Coordinates of N, CA and C in Angstrom, one line a residue:
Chain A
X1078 N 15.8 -11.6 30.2 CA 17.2 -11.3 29.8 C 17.4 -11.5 28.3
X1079 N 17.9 -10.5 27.7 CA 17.5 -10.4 26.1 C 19.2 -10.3 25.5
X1080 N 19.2 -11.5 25.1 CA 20.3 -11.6 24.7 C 21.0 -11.0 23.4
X1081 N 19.9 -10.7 22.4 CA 20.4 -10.1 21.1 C 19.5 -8.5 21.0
X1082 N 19.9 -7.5 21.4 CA 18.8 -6.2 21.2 C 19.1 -5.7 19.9
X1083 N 18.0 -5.5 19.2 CA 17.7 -4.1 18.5 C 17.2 -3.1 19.1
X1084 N 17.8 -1.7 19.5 CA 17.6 -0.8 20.3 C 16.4 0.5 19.5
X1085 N 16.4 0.2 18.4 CA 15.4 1.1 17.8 C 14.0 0.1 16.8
X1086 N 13.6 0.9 17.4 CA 11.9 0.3 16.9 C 11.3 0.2 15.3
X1087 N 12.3 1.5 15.1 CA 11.8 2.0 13.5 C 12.6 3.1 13.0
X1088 N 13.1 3.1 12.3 CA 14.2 4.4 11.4 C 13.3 4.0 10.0
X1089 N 13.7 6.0 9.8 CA 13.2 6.0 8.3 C 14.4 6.8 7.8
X1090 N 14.2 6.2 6.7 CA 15.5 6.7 5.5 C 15.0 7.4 4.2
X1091 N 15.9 8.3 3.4 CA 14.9 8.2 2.3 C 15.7 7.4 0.9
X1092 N 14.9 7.1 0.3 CA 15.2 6.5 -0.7 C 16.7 6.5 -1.7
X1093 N 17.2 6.0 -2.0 CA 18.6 6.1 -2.4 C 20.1 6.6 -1.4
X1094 N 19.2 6.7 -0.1 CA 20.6 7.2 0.7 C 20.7 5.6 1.8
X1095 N 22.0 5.6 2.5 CA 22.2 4.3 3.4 C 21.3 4.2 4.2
X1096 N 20.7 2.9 4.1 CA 20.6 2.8 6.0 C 21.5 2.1 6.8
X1097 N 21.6 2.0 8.1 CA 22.1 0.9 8.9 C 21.0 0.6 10.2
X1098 N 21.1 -0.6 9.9 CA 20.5 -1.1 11.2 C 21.1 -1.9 12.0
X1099 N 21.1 -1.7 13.5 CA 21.6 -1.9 14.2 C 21.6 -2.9 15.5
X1100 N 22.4 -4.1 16.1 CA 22.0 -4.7 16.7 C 23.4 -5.4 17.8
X1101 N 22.6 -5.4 18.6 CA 24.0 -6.0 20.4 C 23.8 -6.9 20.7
X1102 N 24.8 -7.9 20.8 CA 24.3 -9.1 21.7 C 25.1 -9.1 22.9
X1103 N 24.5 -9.8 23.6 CA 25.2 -10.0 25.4 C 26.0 -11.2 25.7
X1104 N 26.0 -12.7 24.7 CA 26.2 -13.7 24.9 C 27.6 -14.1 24.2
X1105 N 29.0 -13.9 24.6 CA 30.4 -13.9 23.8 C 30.3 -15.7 22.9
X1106 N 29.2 -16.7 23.5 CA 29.5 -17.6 22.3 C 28.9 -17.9 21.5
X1107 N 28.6 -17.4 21.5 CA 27.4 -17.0 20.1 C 28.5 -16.2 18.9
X1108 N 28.7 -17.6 17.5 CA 29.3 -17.7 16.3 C 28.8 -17.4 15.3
X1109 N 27.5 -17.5 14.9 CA 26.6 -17.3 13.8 C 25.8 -16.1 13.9
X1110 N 25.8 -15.4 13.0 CA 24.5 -14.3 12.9 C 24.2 -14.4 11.8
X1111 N 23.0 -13.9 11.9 CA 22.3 -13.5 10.3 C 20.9 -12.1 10.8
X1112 N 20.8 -11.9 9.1 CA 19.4 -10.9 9.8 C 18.7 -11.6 8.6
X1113 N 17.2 -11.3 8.8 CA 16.2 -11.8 8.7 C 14.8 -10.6 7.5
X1114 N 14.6 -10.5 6.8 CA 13.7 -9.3 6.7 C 12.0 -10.1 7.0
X1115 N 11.3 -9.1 7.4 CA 9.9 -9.9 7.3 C 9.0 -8.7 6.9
X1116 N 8.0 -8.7 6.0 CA 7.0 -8.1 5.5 C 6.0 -8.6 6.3
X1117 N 4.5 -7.6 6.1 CA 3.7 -7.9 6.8 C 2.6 -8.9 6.4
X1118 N 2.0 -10.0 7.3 CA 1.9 -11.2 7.0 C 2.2 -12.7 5.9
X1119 N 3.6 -12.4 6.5 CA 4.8 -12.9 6.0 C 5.6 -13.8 6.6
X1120 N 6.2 -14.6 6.4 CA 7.4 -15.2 7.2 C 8.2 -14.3 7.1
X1121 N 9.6 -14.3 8.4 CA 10.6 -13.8 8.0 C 10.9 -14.5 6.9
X1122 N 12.5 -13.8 5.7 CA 13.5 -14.7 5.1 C 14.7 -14.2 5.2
X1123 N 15.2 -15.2 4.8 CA 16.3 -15.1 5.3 C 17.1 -13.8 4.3
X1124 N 17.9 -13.2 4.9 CA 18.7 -12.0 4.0 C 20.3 -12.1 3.6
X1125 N 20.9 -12.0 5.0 CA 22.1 -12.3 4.9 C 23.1 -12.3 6.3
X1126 N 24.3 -13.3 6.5 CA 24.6 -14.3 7.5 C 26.3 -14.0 7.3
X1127 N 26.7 -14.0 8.8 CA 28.2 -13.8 9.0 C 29.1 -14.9 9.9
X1128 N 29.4 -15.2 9.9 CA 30.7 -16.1 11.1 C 30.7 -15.1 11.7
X1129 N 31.2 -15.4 13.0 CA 32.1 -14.7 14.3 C 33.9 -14.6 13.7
X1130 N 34.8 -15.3 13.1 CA 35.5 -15.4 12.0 C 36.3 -14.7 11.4
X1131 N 34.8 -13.6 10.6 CA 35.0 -12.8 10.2 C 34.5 -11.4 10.3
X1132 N 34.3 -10.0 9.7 CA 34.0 -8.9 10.5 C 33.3 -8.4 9.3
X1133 N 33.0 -9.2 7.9 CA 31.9 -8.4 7.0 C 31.6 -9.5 6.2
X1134 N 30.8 -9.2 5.6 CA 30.4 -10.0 4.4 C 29.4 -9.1 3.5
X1135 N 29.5 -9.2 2.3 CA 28.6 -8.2 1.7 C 27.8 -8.8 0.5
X1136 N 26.3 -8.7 0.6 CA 26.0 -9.5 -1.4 C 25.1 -8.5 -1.7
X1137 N 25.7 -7.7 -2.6 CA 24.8 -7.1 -3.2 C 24.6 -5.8 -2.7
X1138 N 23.3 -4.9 -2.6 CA 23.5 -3.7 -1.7 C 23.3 -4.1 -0.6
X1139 N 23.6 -4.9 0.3 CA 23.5 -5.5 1.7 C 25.0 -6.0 2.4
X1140 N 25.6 -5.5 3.2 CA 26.8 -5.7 3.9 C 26.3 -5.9 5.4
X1141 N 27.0 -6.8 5.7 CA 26.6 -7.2 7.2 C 28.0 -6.7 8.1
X1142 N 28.3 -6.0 9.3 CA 29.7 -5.6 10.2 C 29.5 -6.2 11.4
X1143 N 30.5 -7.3 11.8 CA 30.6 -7.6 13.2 C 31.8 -6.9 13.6
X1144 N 31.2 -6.2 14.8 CA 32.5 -6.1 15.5 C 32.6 -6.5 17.0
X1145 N 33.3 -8.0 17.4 CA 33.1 -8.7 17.8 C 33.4 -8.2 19.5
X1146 N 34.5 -7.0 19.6 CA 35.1 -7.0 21.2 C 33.6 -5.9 21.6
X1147 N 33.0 -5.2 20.8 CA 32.0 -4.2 21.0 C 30.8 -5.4 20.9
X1148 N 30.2 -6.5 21.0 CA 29.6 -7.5 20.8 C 28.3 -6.8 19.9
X1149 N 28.5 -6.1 18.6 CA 27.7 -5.4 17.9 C 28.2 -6.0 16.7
X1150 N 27.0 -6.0 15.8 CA 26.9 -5.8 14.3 C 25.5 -5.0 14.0
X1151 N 25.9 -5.0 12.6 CA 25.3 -3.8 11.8 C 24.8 -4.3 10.5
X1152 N 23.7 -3.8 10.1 CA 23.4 -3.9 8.4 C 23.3 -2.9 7.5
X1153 N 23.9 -2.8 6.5 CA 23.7 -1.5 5.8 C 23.7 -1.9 4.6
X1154 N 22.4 -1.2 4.6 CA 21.6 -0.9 2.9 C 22.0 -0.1 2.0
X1155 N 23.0 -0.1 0.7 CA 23.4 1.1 0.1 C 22.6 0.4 -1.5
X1156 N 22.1 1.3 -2.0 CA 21.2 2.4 -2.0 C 20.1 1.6 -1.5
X1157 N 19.2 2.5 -0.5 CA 18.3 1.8 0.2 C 16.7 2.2 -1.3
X1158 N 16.3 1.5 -1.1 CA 14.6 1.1 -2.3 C 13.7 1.1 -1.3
X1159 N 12.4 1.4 -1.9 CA 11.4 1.8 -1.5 C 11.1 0.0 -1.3
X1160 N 11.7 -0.9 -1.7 CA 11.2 -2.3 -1.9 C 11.8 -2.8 -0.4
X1161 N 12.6 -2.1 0.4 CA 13.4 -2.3 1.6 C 12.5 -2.2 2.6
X1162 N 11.8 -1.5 2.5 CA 10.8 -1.0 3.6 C 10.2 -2.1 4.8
X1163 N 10.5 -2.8 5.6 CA 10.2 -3.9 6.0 C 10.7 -4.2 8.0
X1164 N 10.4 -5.1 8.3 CA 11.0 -4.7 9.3 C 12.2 -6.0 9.6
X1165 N 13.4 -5.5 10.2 CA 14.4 -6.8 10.1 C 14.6 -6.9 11.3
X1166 N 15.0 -8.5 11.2 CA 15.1 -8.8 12.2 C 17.4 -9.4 12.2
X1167 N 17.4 -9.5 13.3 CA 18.8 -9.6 13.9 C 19.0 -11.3 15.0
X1168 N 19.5 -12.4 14.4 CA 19.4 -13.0 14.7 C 20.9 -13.8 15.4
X1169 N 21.1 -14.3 16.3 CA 22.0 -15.4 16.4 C 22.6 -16.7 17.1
X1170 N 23.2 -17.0 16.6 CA 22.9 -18.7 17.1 C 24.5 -19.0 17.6
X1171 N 24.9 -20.3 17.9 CA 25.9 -21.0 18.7 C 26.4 -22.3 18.6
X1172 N 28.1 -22.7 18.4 CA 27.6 -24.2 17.6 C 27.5 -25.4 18.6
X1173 N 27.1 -25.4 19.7 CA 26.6 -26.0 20.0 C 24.7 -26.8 19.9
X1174 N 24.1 -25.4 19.4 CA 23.1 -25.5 19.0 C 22.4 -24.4 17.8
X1175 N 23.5 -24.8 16.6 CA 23.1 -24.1 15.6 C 21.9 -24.0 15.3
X1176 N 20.9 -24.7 15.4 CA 19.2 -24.6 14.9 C 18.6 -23.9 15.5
X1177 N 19.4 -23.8 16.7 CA 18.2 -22.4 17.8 C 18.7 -20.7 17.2
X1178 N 17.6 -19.9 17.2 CA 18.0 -18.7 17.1 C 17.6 -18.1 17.9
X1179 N 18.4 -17.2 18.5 CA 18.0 -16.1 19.5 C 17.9 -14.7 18.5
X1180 N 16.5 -14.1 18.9 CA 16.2 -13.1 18.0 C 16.1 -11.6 18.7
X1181 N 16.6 -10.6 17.8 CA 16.2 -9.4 18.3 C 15.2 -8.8 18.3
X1182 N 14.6 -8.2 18.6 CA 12.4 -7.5 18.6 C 12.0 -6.8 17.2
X1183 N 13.2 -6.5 16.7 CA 13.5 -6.5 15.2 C 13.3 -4.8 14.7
X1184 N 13.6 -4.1 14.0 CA 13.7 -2.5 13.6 C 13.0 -2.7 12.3
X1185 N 12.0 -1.8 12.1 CA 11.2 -1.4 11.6 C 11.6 -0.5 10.4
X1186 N 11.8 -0.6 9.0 CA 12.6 0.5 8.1 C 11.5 1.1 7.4
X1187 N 11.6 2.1 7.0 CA 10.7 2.7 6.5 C 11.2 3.6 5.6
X1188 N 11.2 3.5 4.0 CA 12.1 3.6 3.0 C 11.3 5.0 2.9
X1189 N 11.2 6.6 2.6 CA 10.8 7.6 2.1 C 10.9 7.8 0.6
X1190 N 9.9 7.7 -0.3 CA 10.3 8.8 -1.6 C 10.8 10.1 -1.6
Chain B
X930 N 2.3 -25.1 -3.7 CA 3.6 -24.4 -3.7 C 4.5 -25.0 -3.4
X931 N 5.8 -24.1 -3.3 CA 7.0 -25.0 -3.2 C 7.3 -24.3 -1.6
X932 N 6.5 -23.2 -1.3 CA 7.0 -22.8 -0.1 C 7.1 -23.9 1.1
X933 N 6.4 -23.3 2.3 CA 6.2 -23.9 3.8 C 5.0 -23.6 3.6
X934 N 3.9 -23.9 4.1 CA 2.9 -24.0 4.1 C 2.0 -24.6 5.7
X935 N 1.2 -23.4 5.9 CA 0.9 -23.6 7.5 C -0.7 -23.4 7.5
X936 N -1.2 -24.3 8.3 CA -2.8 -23.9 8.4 C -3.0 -24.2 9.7
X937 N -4.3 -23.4 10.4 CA -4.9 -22.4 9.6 C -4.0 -21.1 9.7
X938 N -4.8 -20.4 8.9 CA -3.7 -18.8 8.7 C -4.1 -18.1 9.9
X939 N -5.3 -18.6 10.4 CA -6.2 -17.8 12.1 C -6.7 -18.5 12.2
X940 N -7.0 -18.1 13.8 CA -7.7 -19.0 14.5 C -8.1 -18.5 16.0
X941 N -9.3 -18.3 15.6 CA -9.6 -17.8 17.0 C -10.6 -19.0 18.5
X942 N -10.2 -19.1 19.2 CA -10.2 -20.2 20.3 C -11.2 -19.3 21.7
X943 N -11.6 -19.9 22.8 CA -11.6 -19.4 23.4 C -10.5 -20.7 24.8
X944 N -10.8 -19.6 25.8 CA -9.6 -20.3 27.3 C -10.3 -21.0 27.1
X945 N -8.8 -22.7 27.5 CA -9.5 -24.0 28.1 C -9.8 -25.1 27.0
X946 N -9.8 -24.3 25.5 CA -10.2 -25.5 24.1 C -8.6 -25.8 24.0
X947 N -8.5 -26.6 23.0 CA -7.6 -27.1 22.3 C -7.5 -27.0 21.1
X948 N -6.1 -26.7 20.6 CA -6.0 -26.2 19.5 C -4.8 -27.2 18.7
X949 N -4.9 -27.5 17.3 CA -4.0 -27.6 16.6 C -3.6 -26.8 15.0
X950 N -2.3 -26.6 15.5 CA -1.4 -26.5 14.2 C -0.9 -27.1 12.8
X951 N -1.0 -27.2 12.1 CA -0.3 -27.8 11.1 C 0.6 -27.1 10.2
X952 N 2.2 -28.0 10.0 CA 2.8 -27.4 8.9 C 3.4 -28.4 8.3
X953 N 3.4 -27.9 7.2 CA 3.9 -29.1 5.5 C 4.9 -28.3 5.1
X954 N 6.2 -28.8 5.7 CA 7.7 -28.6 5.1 C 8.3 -28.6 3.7
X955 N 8.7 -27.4 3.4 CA 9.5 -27.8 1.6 C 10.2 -29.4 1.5
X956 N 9.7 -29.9 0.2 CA 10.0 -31.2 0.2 C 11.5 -31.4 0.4
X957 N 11.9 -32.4 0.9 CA 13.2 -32.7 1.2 C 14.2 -32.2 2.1
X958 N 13.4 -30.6 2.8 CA 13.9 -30.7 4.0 C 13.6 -31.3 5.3
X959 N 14.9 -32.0 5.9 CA 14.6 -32.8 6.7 C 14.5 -32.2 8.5
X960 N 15.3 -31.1 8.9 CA 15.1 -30.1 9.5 C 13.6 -29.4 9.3
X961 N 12.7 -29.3 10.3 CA 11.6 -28.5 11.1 C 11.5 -27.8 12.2
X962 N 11.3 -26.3 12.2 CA 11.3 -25.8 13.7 C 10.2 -25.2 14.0
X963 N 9.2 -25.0 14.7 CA 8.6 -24.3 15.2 C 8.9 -22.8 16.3
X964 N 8.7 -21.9 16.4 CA 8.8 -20.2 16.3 C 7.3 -20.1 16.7
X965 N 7.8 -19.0 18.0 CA 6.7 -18.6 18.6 C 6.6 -16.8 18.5
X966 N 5.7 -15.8 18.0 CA 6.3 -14.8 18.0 C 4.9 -13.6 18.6
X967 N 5.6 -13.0 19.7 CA 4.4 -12.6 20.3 C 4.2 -10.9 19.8
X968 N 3.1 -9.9 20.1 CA 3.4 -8.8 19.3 C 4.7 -7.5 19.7
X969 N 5.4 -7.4 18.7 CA 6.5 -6.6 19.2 C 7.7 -7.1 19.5
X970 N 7.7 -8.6 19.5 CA 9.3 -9.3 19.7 C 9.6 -10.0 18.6
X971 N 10.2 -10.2 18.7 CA 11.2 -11.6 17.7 C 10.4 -13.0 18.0
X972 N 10.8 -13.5 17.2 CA 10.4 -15.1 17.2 C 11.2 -16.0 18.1
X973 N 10.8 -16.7 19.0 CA 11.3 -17.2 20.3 C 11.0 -19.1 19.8
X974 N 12.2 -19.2 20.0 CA 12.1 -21.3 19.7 C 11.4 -21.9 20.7
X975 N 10.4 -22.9 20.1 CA 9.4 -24.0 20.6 C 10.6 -25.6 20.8
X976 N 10.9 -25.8 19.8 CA 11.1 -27.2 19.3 C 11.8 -27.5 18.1
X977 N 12.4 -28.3 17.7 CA 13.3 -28.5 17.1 C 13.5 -30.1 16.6
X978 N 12.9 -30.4 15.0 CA 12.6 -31.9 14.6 C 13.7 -31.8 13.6
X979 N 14.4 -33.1 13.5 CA 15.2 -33.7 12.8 C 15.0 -35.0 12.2
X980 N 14.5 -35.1 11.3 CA 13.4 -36.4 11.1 C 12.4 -36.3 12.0
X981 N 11.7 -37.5 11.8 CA 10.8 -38.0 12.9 C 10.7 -37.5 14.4
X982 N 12.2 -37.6 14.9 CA 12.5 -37.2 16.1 C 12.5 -35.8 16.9
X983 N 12.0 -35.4 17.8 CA 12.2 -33.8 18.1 C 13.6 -34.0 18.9
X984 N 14.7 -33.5 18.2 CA 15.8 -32.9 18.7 C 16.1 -32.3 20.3
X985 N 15.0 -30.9 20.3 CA 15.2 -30.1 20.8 C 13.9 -29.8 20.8
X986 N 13.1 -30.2 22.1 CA 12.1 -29.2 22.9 C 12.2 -28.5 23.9
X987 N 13.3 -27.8 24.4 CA 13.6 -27.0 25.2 C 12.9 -25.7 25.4
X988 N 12.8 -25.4 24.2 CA 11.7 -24.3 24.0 C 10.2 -24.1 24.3
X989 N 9.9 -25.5 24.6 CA 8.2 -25.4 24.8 C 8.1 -24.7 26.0
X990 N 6.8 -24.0 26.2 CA 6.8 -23.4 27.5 C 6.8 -24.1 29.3
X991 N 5.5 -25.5 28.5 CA 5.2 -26.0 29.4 C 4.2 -27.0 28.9
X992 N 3.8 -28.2 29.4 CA 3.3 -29.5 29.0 C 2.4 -29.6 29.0
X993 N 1.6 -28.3 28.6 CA 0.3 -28.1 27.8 C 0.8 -27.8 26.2
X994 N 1.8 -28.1 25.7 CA 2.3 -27.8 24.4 C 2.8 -28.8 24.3
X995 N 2.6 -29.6 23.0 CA 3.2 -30.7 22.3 C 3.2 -30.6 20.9
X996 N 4.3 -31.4 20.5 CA 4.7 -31.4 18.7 C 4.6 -32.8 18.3
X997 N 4.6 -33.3 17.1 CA 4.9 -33.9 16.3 C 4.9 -34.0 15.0
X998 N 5.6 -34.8 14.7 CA 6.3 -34.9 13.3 C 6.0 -36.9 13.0
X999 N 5.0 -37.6 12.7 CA 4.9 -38.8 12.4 C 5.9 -39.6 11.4
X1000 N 5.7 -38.6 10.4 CA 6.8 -39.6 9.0 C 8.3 -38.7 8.1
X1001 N 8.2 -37.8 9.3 CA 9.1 -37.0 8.7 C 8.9 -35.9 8.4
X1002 N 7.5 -35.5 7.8 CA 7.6 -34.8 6.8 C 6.5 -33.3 7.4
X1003 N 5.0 -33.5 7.6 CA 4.1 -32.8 7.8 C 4.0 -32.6 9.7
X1004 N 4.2 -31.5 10.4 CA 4.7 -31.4 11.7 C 2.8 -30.6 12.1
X1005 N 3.1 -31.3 13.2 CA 1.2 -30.9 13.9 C 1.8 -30.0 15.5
X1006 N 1.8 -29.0 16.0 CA 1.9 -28.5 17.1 C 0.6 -28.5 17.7
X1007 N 0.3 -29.3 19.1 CA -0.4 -29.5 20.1 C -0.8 -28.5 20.9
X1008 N -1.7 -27.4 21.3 CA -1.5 -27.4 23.2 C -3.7 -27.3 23.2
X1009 N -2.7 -27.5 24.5 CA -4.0 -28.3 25.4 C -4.2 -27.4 26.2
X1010 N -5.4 -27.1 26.7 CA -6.0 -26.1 28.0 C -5.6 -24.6 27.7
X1011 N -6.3 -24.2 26.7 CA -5.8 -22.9 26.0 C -5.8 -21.6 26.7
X1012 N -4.5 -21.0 26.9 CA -4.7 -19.4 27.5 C -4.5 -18.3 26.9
X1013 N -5.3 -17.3 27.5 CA -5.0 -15.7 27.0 C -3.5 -15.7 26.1
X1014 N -2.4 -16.1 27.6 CA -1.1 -15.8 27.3 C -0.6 -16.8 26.1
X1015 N -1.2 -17.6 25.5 CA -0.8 -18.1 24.4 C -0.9 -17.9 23.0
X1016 N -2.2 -16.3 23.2 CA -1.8 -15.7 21.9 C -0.9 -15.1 21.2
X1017 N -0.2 -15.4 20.2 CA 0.7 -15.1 19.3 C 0.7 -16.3 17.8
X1018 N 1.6 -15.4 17.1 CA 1.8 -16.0 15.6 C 2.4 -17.3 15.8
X1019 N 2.5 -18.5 15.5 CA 3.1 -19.7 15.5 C 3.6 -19.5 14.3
X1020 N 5.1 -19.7 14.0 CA 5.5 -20.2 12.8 C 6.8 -21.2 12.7
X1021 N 6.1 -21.9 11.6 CA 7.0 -23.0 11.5 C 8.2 -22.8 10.1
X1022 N 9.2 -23.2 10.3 CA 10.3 -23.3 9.3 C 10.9 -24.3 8.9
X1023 N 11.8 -24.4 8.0 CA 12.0 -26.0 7.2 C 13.5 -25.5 7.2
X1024 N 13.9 -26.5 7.2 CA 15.4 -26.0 6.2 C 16.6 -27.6 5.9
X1025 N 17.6 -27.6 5.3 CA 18.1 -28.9 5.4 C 18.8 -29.1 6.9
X1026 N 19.1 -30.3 6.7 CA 20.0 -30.5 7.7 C 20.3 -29.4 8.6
X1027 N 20.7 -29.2 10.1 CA 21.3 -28.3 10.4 C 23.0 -28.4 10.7
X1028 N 23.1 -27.8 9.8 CA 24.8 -27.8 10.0 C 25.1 -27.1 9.4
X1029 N 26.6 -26.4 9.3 CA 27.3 -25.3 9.4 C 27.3 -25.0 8.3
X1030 N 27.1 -25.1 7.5 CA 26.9 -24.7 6.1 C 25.5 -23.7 6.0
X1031 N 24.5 -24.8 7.1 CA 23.6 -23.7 6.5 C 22.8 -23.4 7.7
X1032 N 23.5 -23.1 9.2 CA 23.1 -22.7 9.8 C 22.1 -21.2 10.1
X1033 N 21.0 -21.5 10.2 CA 20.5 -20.6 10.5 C 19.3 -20.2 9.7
X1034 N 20.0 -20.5 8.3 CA 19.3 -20.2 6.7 C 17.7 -20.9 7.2
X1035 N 16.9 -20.5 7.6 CA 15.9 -21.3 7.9 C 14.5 -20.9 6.6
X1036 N 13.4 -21.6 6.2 CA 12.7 -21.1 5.5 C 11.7 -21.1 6.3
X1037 N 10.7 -19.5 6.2 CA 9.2 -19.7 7.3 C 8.1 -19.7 6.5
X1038 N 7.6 -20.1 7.1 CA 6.0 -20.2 6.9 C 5.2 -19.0 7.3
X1039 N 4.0 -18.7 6.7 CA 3.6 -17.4 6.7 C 2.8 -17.1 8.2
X1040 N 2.8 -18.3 8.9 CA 2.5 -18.5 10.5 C 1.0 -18.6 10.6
X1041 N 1.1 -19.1 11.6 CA -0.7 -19.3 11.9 C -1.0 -18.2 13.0
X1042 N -2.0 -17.1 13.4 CA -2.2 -16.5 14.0 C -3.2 -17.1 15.3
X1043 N -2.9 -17.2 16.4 CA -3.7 -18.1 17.1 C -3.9 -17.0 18.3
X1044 N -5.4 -16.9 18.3 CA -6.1 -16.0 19.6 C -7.1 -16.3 20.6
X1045 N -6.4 -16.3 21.7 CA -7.5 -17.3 22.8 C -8.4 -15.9 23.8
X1046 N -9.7 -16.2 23.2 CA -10.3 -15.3 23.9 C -10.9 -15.3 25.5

């Protein structure tokens, strides 16, 4: 029973245009998200993180969108870099047990020249 | 370094040995979690140390897997009677305290690759 999905495996973009990546959860108490990027043989790190709260947060070329009654959020890369290329992951947690993360299988980006 | 730091980086085993983990936390975080991540999924929670103490082992699979954390600081992940199905990446994370400030914000470690032949 997969509580947080990323429904695509891998999207490629090309270089200086948006991406969005995309991600659903099943679980309505679940308050925290975040997404995660991880390179290969790498930890994830951490990228950037939203309340339930609120419905965006943005730093930088990275904006995170909850929209909470559709139990979806989104990440979008404006202008997307060849340095983006990575695969992210979609994370979220609950306050009763904020240290746990439930994670999504994670989308694969693949930045084009 | 100042990162997380995990050994070994691999490790190949066969069924039935025992195997340990080791991770050495950014200094001064007091929060430690162990992250299990198999190929093609996300990272799935083990355990959960807050100091000395494990918080939260809910996540272990089963009691051929054990953690600890002695003085706080450097955390050893256990299992015993090694199988096939326990190959995957181990990774461990640090971060402060957990609370709402900085929920989630976790730091990882570059994971230990552990393969049971």
């Amino acid at each position: 029973d997969q509580q947080v999905k990323q429904n695509s495996p891998s999207l490629s973009v090309q270089e200086g245009r948006i991406s969005i990546l995309n991600c659903d959860y099943t679980n309505s108490m679940f308050d925290y998200f975040l997404w995660y990027k991880k390179y290969p043989a790498e930890g994830p790190t951490f990228l950037i993180s939203i309340s339930s709260i609120k419905d965006k947060n943005e730093d930088g070329r990275f904006t995170v969108f909850l929209n909470k009654s559709a139990k979806h959020l989104s990440l979008h890369i404006v202008p997307s870099q060849p340095g983006d290329s990575a695969v992210y992951f979609c994370a979220a947690s609950y306050m009763d047990s904020n240290y746990q993360l439930i994670w999504g299988a994670g989308t694969k980006l693949i930045i084009k020249p | 370094g100042a990162g997380v730091s995990q050994t070994p980086s691999n490790k190949v085993t066969e069924k039935g040995k025992y195997v340990e983990l080791r991770c050495d936390p950014i200094s001064g975080h007091t929060a430690l979690y162990w992250y299990r991540q198999s190929l093609g999924q996300g990272p799935e929670f083990l355990i959960y140390f807050q100091g000395t103490g494990a918080a939260d082992d809910s996540g272990l699979p089963n009691d051929r897997f054990f953690a600890v954390r002695p003085e706080g600081s450097v955390s050893t992940l256990k299992i015993q009677r090694t199988e096939r199905g326990d190959s995957a990446v181990y990774l461990c994370a640090s971060s402060l305290p957990a609370g709402r400030s900085s929920a989630g914000e976790l730091f990882f470690g570059e994971g230990s690759r552990l393969t049971v032949l």
